[in-house]
Amino acid sequence: DAKTTQPPSMDCAEGRAANLPCNHSTISGNEYVYWYRQIHSQGPQYIIHGLKNNETNEMASLIITEDRKSSTLILPHATLRDTAVYYCIVRGYSGNTPLVFGKGTRLSVIA
Amino acid sequence: NAGVTQTPKFRVLKTGQSMTLLCAQDMNHEYMYWYRQDPGMGLRLIHYSVGEGTTAKGEVPDGYNVSRLKKQNFLLGLESAAPSQTSVYFCASVRGLGTDTQYFGPGTRLTVL
């Protein structure tokens, strides 16, 4: 699976959009981009995933560049409860492929 | 559905003691995983299972054994605990089709003195 690069930390004002970047320049054509987050010491929580088209669900939006070498996770209206570590993971199309976690981005939402 | 549950939530061991961590899922998932997470780090894969009766090594398997005798349960054993195994252990499961997402348990915080 391709490696990902994320900034170690970011701050965001409450109510504003949080934009979390991820670089995955070695991604291959059949690999998906997944985002998970981990609040405090809880188990990681799935947010969203995509292949090449932009995706949106009730939690977030995922914007993938046309060359697929980078992506951005957008939390449209960040709240204090969104404070967490966010992991960007590239994974092949196989349900049994284990997720490989990096260190992620620690997002702090500030009141 | 309870999802993925882990037993126990906390445990303190002395060096050399043994213990078993239990992961249970009620979603009929085929694949199950054990990860460990050390402070300030991402999760690292210890062992995983692609079905009942099967197991495989992950990134950091040394010092651990696993068993998957029943589809819904995945056990992680420490035969002789060492302080280096102090960590938070997470179990996860996935149905196993295509881009199915992994579901994680709440974690077990283990301290080895």
Coordinates of C-alpha atoms in Angstrom, one line a residue, chain A residues 11-110:
Chain A
D11 CA -5.9 24.1 14.8
C12 CA -9.4 25.1 13.7
A13 CA -11.9 27.6 15.2
E14 CA -15.2 26.1 16.2
G15 CA -17.8 26.6 13.5
R16 CA -15.3 27.0 10.8
A17 CA -14.4 24.4 8.1
A18 CA -11.5 22.1 9.0
N19 CA -9.4 21.2 5.9
L20 CA -7.0 18.3 6.6
P21 CA -4.5 17.6 3.8
C22 CA -2.9 14.3 2.9
N23 CA -0.2 13.5 0.3
H24 CA -0.1 10.0 -1.3
S25 CA 2.1 10.5 -4.3
T26 CA 2.8 6.8 -4.9
I27 CA -0.9 5.7 -4.9
S28 CA -1.7 3.1 -7.5
G29 CA -4.8 3.0 -9.7
N30 CA -6.7 0.5 -7.7
E31 CA -6.0 1.9 -4.3
Y32 CA -8.6 3.9 -2.3
V33 CA -8.1 6.7 0.1
Y34 CA -9.6 6.2 3.6
W35 CA -10.0 8.5 6.5
Y36 CA -10.4 7.5 10.1
R37 CA -10.3 9.4 13.3
Q38 CA -9.5 8.6 16.9
I39 CA -11.0 10.6 19.6
H40 CA -8.9 10.6 22.8
S41 CA -8.1 6.9 23.4
Q42 CA -11.1 5.4 21.8
G43 CA -11.0 2.9 18.9
P44 CA -10.6 4.5 15.5
Q45 CA -13.8 5.6 13.7
Y46 CA -14.4 5.4 10.0
I47 CA -15.2 8.7 8.3
I48 CA -15.1 8.4 4.6
H49 CA -13.3 6.8 1.6
G50 CA -13.0 7.4 -2.1
L51 CA -11.2 6.3 -5.3
K52 CA -11.1 9.3 -7.6
N53 CA -14.4 11.1 -7.4
N54 CA -15.1 13.6 -4.6
E55 CA -17.3 12.0 -1.8
T56 CA -19.6 13.4 0.8
N57 CA -21.4 11.9 3.7
E58 CA -23.0 13.1 6.9
M59 CA -19.7 13.5 8.6
A60 CA -17.4 15.0 6.0
S61 CA -16.3 15.6 2.4
L62 CA -13.3 14.1 0.6
I63 CA -11.7 15.9 -2.2
I64 CA -9.2 13.9 -4.3
T65 CA -7.0 15.8 -6.8
E66 CA -7.3 14.8 -10.4
D67 CA -3.8 13.1 -10.4
R68 CA -4.9 11.3 -7.1
K69 CA -1.6 12.2 -5.5
S70 CA -3.2 14.2 -2.7
S71 CA -6.5 14.6 -1.0
T72 CA -8.3 16.8 1.6
L73 CA -10.8 15.9 4.2
I74 CA -13.2 18.6 5.0
L75 CA -15.2 18.9 8.2
P76 CA -17.7 21.7 7.1
H77 CA -18.5 23.1 10.6
A78 CA -16.0 21.8 13.1
T79 CA -17.2 21.4 16.7
L80 CA -15.2 20.8 19.9
R81 CA -16.2 17.1 19.6
D82 CA -14.2 16.9 16.3
T83 CA -11.0 17.3 18.3
A84 CA -9.2 14.0 17.4
V85 CA -6.3 12.5 15.5
Y86 CA -7.2 12.0 11.9
Y87 CA -5.6 9.2 9.8
C88 CA -5.3 9.2 6.1
I89 CA -4.8 5.6 4.8
V90 CA -4.3 4.3 1.3
R91 CA -5.6 0.7 0.9
G92 CA -6.2 -1.7 -2.0
Y93 CA -9.6 -2.9 -3.1
S94 CA -9.8 -5.9 -0.8
G95 CA -11.9 -6.1 2.3
N96 CA -9.4 -8.1 4.2
T97 CA -6.4 -5.8 3.7
P98 CA -5.4 -4.5 7.1
L99 CA -5.3 -0.8 7.6
V100 CA -1.8 0.6 8.0
F101 CA -1.8 3.6 10.3
G102 CA 0.7 6.4 10.3
K103 CA 0.9 9.1 13.0
G104 CA -2.0 11.1 11.6
T105 CA -2.9 14.8 12.1
R106 CA -3.9 16.0 15.6
L107 CA -6.8 18.4 15.0
S108 CA -7.6 20.8 17.8
V109 CA -10.9 22.6 17.5
I110 CA -10.8 25.8 19.5

